[in-house]
Short mmCIF file of C-alpha atoms and ligand atoms in Angstrom, two decimals:
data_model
loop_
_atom_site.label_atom_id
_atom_site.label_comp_id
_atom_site.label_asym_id
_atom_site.label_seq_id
_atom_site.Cartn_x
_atom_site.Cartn_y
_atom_site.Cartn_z
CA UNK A 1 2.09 26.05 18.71
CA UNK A 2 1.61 24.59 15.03
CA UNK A 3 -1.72 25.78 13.10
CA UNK A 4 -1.93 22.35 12.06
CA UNK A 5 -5.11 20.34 13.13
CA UNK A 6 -3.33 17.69 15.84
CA UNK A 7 -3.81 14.27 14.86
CA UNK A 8 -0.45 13.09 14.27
CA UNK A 9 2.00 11.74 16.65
CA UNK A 10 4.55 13.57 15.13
CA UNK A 11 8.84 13.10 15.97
CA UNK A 12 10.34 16.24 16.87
CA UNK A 13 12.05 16.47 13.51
CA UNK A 14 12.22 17.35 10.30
CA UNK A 15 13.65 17.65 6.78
CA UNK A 16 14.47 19.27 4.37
CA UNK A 17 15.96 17.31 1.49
CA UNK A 18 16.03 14.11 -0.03
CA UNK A 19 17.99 12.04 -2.17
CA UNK A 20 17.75 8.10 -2.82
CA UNK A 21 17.36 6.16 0.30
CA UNK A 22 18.56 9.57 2.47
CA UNK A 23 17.04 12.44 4.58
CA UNK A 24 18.52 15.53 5.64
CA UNK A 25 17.94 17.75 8.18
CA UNK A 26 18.39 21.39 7.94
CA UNK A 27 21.88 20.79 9.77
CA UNK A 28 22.71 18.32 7.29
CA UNK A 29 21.86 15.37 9.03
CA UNK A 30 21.78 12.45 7.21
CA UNK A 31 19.31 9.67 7.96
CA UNK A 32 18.41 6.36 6.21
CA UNK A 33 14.67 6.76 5.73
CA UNK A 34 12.89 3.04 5.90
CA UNK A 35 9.18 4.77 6.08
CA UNK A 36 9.38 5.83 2.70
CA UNK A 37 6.44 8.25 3.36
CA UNK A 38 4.14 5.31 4.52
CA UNK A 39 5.21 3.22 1.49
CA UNK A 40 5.14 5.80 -1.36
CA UNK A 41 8.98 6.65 -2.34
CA UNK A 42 9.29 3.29 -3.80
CA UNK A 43 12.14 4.81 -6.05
CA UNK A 44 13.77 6.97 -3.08
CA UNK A 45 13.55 10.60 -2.65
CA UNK A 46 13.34 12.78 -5.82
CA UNK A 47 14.00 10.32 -8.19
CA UNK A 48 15.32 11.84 -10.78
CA UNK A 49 13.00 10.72 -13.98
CA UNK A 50 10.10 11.29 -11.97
CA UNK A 51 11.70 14.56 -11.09
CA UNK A 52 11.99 15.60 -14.65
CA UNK A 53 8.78 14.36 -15.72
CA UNK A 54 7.32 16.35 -13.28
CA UNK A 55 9.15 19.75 -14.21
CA UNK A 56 8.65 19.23 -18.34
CA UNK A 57 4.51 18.52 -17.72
CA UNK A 58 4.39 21.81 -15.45
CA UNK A 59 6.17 24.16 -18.09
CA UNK A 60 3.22 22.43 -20.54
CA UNK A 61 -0.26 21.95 -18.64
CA UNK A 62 -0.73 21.13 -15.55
CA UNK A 63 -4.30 20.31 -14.94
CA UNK A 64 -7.62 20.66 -17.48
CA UNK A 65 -11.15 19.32 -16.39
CA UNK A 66 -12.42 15.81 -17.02
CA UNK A 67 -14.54 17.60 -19.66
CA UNK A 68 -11.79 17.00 -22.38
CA UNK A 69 -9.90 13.85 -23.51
CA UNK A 70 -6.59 13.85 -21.59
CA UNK A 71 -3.80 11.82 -23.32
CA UNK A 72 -1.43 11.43 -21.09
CA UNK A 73 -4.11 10.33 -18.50
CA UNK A 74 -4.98 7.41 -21.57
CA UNK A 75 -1.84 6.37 -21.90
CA UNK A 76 -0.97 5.74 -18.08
CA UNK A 77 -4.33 3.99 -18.16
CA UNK A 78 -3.27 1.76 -21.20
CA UNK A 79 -0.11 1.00 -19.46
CA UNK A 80 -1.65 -0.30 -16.54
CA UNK A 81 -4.00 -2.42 -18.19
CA UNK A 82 -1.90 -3.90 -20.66
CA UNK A 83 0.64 -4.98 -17.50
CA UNK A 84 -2.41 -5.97 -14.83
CA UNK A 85 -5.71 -8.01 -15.19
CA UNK A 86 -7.35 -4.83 -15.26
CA UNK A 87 -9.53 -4.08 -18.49
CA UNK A 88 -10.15 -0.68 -16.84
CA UNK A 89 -8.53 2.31 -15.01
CA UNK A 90 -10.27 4.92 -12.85
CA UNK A 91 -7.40 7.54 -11.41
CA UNK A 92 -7.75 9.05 -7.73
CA UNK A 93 -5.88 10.98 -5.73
CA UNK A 94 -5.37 8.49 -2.43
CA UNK A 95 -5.49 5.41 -1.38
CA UNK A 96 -9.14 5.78 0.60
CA UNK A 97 -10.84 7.28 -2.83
CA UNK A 98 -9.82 4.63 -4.36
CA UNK A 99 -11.23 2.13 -1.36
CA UNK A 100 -14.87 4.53 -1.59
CA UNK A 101 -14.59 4.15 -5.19
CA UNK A 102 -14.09 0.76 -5.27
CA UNK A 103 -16.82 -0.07 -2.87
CA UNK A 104 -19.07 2.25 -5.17
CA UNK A 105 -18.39 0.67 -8.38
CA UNK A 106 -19.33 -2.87 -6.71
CA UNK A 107 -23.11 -1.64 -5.41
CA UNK A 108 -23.42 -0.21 -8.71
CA UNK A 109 -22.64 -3.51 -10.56
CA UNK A 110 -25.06 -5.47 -8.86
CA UNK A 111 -27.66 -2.91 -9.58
CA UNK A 112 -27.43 -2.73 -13.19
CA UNK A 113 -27.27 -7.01 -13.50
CA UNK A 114 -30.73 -6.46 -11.41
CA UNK A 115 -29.25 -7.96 -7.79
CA UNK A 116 -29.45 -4.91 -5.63
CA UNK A 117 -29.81 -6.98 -2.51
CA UNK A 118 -26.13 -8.04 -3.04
CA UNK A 119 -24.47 -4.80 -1.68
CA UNK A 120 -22.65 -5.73 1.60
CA UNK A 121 -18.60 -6.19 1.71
CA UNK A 122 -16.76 -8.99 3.54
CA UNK A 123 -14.05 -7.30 4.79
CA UNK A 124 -10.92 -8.98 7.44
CA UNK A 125 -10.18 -8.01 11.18
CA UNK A 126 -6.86 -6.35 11.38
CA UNK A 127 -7.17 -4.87 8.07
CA UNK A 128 -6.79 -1.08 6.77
CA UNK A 129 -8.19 0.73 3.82
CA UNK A 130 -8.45 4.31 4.45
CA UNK A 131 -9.96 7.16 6.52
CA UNK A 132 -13.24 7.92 4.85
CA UNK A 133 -16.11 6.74 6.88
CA UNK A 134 -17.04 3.67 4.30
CA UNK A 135 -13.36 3.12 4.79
CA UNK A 136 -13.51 2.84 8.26
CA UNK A 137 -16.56 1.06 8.91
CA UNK A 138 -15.56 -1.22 6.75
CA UNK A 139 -11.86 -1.94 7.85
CA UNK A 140 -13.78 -1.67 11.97
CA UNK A 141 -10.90 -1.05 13.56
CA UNK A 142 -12.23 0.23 16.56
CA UNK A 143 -9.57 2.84 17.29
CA UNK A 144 -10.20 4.50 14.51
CA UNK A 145 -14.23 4.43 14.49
CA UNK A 146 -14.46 5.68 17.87
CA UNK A 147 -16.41 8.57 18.09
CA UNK A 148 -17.11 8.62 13.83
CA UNK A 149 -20.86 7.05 14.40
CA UNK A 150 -23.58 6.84 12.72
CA UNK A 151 -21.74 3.31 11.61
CA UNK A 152 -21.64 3.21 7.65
CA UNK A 153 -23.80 0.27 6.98
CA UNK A 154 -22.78 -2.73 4.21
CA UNK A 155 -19.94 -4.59 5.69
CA UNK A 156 -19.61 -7.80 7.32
CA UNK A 157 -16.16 -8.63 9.00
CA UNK A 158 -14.62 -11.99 9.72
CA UNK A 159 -11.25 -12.90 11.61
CA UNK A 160 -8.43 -12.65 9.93
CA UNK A 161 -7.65 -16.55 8.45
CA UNK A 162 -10.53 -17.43 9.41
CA UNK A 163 -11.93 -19.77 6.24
CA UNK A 164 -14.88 -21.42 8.00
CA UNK A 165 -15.93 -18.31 9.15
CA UNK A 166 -15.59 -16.45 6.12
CA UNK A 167 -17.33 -19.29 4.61
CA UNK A 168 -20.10 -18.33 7.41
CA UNK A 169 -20.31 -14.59 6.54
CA UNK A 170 -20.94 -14.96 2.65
CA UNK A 171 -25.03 -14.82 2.00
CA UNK A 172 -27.45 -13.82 -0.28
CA UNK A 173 -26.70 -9.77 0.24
CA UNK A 174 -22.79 -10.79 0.06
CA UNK A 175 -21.58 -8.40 -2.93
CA UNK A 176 -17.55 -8.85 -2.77
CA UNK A 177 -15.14 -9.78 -0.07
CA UNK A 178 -11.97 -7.05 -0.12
CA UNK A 179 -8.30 -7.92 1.19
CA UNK A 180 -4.82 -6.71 1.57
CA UNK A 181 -2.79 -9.15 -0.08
CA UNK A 182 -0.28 -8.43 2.88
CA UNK A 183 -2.21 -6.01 5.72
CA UNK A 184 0.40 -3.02 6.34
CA UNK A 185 -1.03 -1.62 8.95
CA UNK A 186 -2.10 -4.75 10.50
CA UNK A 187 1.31 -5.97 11.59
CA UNK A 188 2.88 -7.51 8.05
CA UNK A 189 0.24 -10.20 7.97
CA UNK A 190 0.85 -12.18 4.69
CA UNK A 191 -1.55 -13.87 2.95
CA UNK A 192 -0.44 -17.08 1.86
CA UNK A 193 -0.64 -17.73 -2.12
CA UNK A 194 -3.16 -21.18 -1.55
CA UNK A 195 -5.30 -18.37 0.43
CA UNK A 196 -5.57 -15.67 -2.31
CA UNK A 197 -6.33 -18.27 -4.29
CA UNK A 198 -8.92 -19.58 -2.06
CA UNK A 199 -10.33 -16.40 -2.05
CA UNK A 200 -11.09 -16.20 -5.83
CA UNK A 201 -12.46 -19.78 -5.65
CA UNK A 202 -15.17 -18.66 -2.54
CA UNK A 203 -16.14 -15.43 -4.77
CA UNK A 204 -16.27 -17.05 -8.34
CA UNK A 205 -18.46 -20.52 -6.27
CA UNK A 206 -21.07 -17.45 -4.86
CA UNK A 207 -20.82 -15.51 -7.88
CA UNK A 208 -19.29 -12.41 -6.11
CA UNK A 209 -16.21 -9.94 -6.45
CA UNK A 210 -12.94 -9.82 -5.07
CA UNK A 211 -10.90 -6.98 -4.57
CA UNK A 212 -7.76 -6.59 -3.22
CA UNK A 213 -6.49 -3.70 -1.59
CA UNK A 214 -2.84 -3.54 -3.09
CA UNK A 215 -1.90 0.46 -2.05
CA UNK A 216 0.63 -0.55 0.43
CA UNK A 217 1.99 -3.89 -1.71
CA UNK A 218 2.13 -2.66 -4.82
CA UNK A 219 5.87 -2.90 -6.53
CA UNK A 220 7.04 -4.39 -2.85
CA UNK A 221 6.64 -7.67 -3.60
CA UNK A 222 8.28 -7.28 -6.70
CA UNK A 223 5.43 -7.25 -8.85
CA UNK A 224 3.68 -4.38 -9.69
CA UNK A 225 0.16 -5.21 -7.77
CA UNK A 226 1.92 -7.65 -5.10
CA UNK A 227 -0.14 -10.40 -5.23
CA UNK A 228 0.37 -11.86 -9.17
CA UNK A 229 2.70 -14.63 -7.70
CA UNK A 230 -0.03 -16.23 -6.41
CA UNK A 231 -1.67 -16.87 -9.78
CA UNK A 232 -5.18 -15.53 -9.94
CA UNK A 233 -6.60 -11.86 -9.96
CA UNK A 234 -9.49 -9.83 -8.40
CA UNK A 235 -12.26 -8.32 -10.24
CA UNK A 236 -10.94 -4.73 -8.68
CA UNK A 237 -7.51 -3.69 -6.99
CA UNK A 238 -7.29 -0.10 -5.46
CA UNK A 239 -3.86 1.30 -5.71
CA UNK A 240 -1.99 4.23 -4.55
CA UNK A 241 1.22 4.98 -2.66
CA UNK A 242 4.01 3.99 -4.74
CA UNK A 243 2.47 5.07 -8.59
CA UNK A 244 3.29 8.30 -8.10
CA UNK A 245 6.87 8.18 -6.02
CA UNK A 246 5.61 10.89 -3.55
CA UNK A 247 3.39 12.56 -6.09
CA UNK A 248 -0.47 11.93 -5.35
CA UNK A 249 -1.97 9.48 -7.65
CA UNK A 250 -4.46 6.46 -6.82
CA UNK A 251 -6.44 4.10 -8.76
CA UNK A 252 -9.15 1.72 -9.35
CA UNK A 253 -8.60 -1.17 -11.76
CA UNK A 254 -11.42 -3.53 -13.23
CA UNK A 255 -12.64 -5.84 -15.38
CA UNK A 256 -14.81 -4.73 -18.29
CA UNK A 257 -17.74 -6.88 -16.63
CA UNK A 258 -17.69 -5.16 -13.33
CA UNK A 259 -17.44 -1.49 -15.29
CA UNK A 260 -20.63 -2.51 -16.56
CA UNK A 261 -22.45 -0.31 -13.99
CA UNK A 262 -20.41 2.75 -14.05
CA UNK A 263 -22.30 5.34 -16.68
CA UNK A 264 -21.66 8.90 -17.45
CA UNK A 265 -21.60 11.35 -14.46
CA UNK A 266 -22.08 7.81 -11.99
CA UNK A 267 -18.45 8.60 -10.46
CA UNK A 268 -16.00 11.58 -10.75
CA UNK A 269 -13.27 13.38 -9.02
CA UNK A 270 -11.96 16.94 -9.62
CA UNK A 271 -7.92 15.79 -8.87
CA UNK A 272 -8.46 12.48 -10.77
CA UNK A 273 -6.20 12.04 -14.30
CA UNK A 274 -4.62 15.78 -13.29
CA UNK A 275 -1.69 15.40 -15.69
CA UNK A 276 1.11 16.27 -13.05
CA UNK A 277 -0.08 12.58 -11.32
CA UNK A 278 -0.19 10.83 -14.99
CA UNK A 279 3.58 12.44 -15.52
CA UNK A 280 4.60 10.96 -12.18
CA UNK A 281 3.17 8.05 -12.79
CA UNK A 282 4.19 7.52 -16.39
CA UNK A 283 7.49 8.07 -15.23
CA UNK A 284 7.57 5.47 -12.20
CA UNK A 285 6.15 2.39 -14.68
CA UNK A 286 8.98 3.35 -17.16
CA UNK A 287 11.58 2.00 -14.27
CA UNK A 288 9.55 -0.66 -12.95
CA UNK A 289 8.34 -2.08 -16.30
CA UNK A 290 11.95 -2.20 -17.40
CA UNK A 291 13.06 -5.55 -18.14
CA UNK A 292 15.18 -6.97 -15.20
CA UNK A 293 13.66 -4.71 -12.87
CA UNK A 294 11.21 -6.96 -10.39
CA UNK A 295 13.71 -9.51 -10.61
CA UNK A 296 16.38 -7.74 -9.36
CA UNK A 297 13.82 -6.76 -6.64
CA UNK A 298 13.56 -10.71 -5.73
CA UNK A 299 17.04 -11.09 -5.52
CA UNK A 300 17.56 -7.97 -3.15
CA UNK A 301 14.55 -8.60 -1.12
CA UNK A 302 15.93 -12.49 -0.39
CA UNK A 303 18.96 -10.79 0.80
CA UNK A 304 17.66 -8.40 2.90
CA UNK A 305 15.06 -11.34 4.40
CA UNK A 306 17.73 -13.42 4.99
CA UNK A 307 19.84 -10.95 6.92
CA UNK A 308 16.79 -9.83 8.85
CA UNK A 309 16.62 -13.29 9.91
CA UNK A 310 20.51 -13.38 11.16
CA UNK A 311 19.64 -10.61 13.12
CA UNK A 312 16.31 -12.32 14.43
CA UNK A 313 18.63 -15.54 15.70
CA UNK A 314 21.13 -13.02 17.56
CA UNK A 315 18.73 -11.13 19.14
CA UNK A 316 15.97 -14.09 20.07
CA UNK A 317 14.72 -11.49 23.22
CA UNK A 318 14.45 -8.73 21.29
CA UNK A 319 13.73 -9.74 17.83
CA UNK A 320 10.44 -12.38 17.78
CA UNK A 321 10.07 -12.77 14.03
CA UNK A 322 10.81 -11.58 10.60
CA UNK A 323 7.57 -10.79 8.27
CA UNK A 324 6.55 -9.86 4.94
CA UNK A 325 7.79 -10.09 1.83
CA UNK A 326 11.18 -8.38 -0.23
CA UNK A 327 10.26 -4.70 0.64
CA UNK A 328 7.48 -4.82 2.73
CA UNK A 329 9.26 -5.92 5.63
CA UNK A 330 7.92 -6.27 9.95
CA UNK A 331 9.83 -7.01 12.63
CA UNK A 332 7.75 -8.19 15.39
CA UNK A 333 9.50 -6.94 18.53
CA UNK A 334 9.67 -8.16 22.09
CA UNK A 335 10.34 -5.00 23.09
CA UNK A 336 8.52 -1.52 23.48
CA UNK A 337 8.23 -0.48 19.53
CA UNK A 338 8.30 3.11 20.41
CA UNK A 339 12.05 2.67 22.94
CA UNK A 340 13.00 0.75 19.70
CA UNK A 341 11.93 2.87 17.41
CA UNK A 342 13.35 5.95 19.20
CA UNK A 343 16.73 4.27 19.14
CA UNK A 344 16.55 3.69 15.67
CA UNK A 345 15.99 6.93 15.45
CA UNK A 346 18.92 8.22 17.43
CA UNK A 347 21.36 5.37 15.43
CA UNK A 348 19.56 7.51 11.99
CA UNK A 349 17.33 4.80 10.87
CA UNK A 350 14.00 5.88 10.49
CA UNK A 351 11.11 3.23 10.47
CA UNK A 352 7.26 3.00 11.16
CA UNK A 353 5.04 1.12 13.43
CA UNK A 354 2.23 -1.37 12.61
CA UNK A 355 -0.10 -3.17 14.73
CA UNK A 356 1.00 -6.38 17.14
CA UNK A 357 4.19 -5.01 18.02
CA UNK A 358 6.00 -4.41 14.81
CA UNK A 359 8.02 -2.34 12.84
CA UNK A 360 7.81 -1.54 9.30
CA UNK A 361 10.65 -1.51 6.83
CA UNK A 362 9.83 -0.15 3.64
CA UNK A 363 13.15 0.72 2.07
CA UNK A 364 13.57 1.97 -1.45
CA UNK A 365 13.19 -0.80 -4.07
CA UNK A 366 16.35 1.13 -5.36
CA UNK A 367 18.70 0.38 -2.36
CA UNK A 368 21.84 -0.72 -2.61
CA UNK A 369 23.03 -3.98 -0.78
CA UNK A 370 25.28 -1.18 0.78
CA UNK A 371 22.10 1.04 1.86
CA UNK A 372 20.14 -2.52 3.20
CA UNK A 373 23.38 -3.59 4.86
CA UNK A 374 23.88 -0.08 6.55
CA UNK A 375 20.11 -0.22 8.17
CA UNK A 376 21.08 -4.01 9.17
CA UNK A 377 23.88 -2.93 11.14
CA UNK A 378 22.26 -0.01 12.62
CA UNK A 379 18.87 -2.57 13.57
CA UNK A 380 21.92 -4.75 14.78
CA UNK A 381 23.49 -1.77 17.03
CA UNK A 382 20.25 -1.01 18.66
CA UNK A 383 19.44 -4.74 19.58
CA UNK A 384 23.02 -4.73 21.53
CA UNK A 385 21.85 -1.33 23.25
CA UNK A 386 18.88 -2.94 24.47
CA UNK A 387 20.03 -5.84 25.16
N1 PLP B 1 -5.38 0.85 2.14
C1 PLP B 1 -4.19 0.47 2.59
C2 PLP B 1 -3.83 -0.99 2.56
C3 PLP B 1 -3.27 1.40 3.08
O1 PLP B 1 -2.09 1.00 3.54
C4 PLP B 1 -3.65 2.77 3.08
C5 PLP B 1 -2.73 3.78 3.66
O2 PLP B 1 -1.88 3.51 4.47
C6 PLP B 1 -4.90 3.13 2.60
C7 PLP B 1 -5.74 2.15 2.13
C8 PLP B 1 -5.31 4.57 2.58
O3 PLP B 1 -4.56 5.27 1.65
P1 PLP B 1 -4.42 6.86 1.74
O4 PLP B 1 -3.76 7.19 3.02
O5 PLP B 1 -3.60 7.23 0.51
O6 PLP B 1 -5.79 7.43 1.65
#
């Protein structure tokens, strides 16, 4: 019986090594690991700069208090803002602090500019930003609130597409609207370039903020916030995941205007520039920020689509379509996810599920066409099992 507190759905398995796109099992086992840890080991499994990065900060200093000026915590930020919209960086240790933060920093803008009645979030049905309460209340997924009342008040939420009635939504207490540029946990759901940028059109005609919620697209796309193909930026993006390759790290990035609000002691976290992360980190932007690097991304993630999509036409009853985009791939099944998944499983792919029937493939952005070729053919085997 584990000592764990139960709220996992765990498989009976486990490992104890990784390296690249690989598990292993204690037994030696080797399986081709599409979850990625939900997203995060965007470089595979002890990559070895991050690796080192990690081992030379630890002999030096691992973590001093926000009290003192932290270099390597300046630098990371200076890296992300000269390669983002961003004109400021506020480091977290997850995904949801940097949702909570996020949603923090935007009440506290309106404030100072003297519009406190502008403090409610559009958010989108299907989405997912975290487990805090603000997080859930606001993403009101109804699975996940159950039970977690008194509701967090401050958030509005509109269908997912839905223009006219986002349009609807937006009034005088509006303060931002918040998206996933592609929802993860949602089922894959893309957002279409002309609708991001429709987006920063309906916040900039009510004079309100945009953030996106880029912790599960970030690097994915091949870009390094997943949405910069489609031409326009938020005012805030909340990151996590992936800047760290497995090490925690998260982050808020804003424009100068909307830091306005935030003062000394108005925001703060114990964890947050802990020089361990900022190593990590540091070391994951000096692959990805390599010339060459995203576009090599492009040209795997076309392949891989495309032989998703073979796969899709052979397997019409099993397969019903192919979403996402280059490494944040969905299959939406026709079949039980969790008998597919299980197969996958048993054939030594390991994937994740998502909402409306799909599966999540998030292999490393490091993978071989031999790596994405061997998880085709084992997707391929299991179709002809089932079929
Ligand atoms: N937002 C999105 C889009 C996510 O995918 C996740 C995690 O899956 C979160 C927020 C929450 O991040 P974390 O689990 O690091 O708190």
């Amino acid at each position: 019986m584990s000592s764990i507190l139960d709220t996992y759905d765990r498989k009976s398995i486990s490992f104890v090594r990784g390296e690249g796109a690989f598990l292993y099992t204690e037994k030696e086992e080797k399986y081709l690991d599409w979850i990625g840890g939900i997203a995060v080991n965007i470089l595979g499994h002890s990559y070895p700069g991050v690796v080192q990065a990690i081992q030379e900060q630890s002999k030096k200093l691992m973590h001093v208090s926000n009290a003192v000026i932290i270099k390597e915590a300046e630098s990371l930020a200076k890296r992300i803002t000269d390669n983002t919209f961003a004109d400021k960086v506020f480091f977290t240790n997850s995904g949801t602090e940097s949702v909570e933060g996020a949603i923090k920093i935007v009440r506290r803008y309106f404030h100072t500019i003297g519009k406190p009645e502008k403090n409610r979030i559009v958010s989108f049905s299907g989405s997912f930003h975290g487990r805090s309460l603000a997080a859930l209340f606001l993403a009101n997924n109804k699975s996940h609130t159950e039970g977690f009342g008194p509701k967090v008040e401050g958030f509005d939420q509109v269908p997912f597409g839905d223009h006219e009635a986002l349009k609807k939504a937006i009034n005088k207490n509006t303060a931002a609207i918040i998206c996933e540029p592609i929802q993860g946990e949602g089922g894959v759901k893309v957002v279409p370039d002309y609708c991001l940028k429709g987006l920063r059109e309906i916040c900039d005609e009510h004079g309100i903020l945009l953030i996106f919620d880029s912790i599960q697209v970030s690097f994915r796309t091949g870009t390094l916030l997943g949405f910069e193909n489609s031409g326009i930026s938020p005012d805030l993006c909340c990151v996590a995941k992936g800047f760290g390759n497995g090490f925690p790290i998260g982050a808020i990035l804003l424009t100068n205007e909307v830091a306005k609000g935030m003062t000394h002691g108005s925001h703060g976290t114990t964890f947050g520039n802990n020089l361990l992360a900022c190593a990590a980190a540091h070391a994951v932007l000096d692959v990805v920020l390599a010339k060459g690097f995203f576009e090599e991304v492009k040209t795997k993630g076309e392949y891989f689509d495309k032989e998703l999509k073979k796969l899709k036409d052979s397997f019409p009853n099993i397969i019903e379509e192919v979403r996402g985009i280059n490494f944040i791939k969905g299959l939406k099944l026709k079949v039980d996810t969790n008998d597919f998944m299980s197969k996958l499983m048993k054939n030594k792919l390991l994937v994740v599920k998502a909402a409306e029937n799909c599966i999540r493939l998030f292999p490393s952005l490091l993978s071989t066409t031999d790596e994405l070729d061997m998880g085709i053919k084992i997707i391929k085997k299991t179709c002809e099992e089932m079929s």
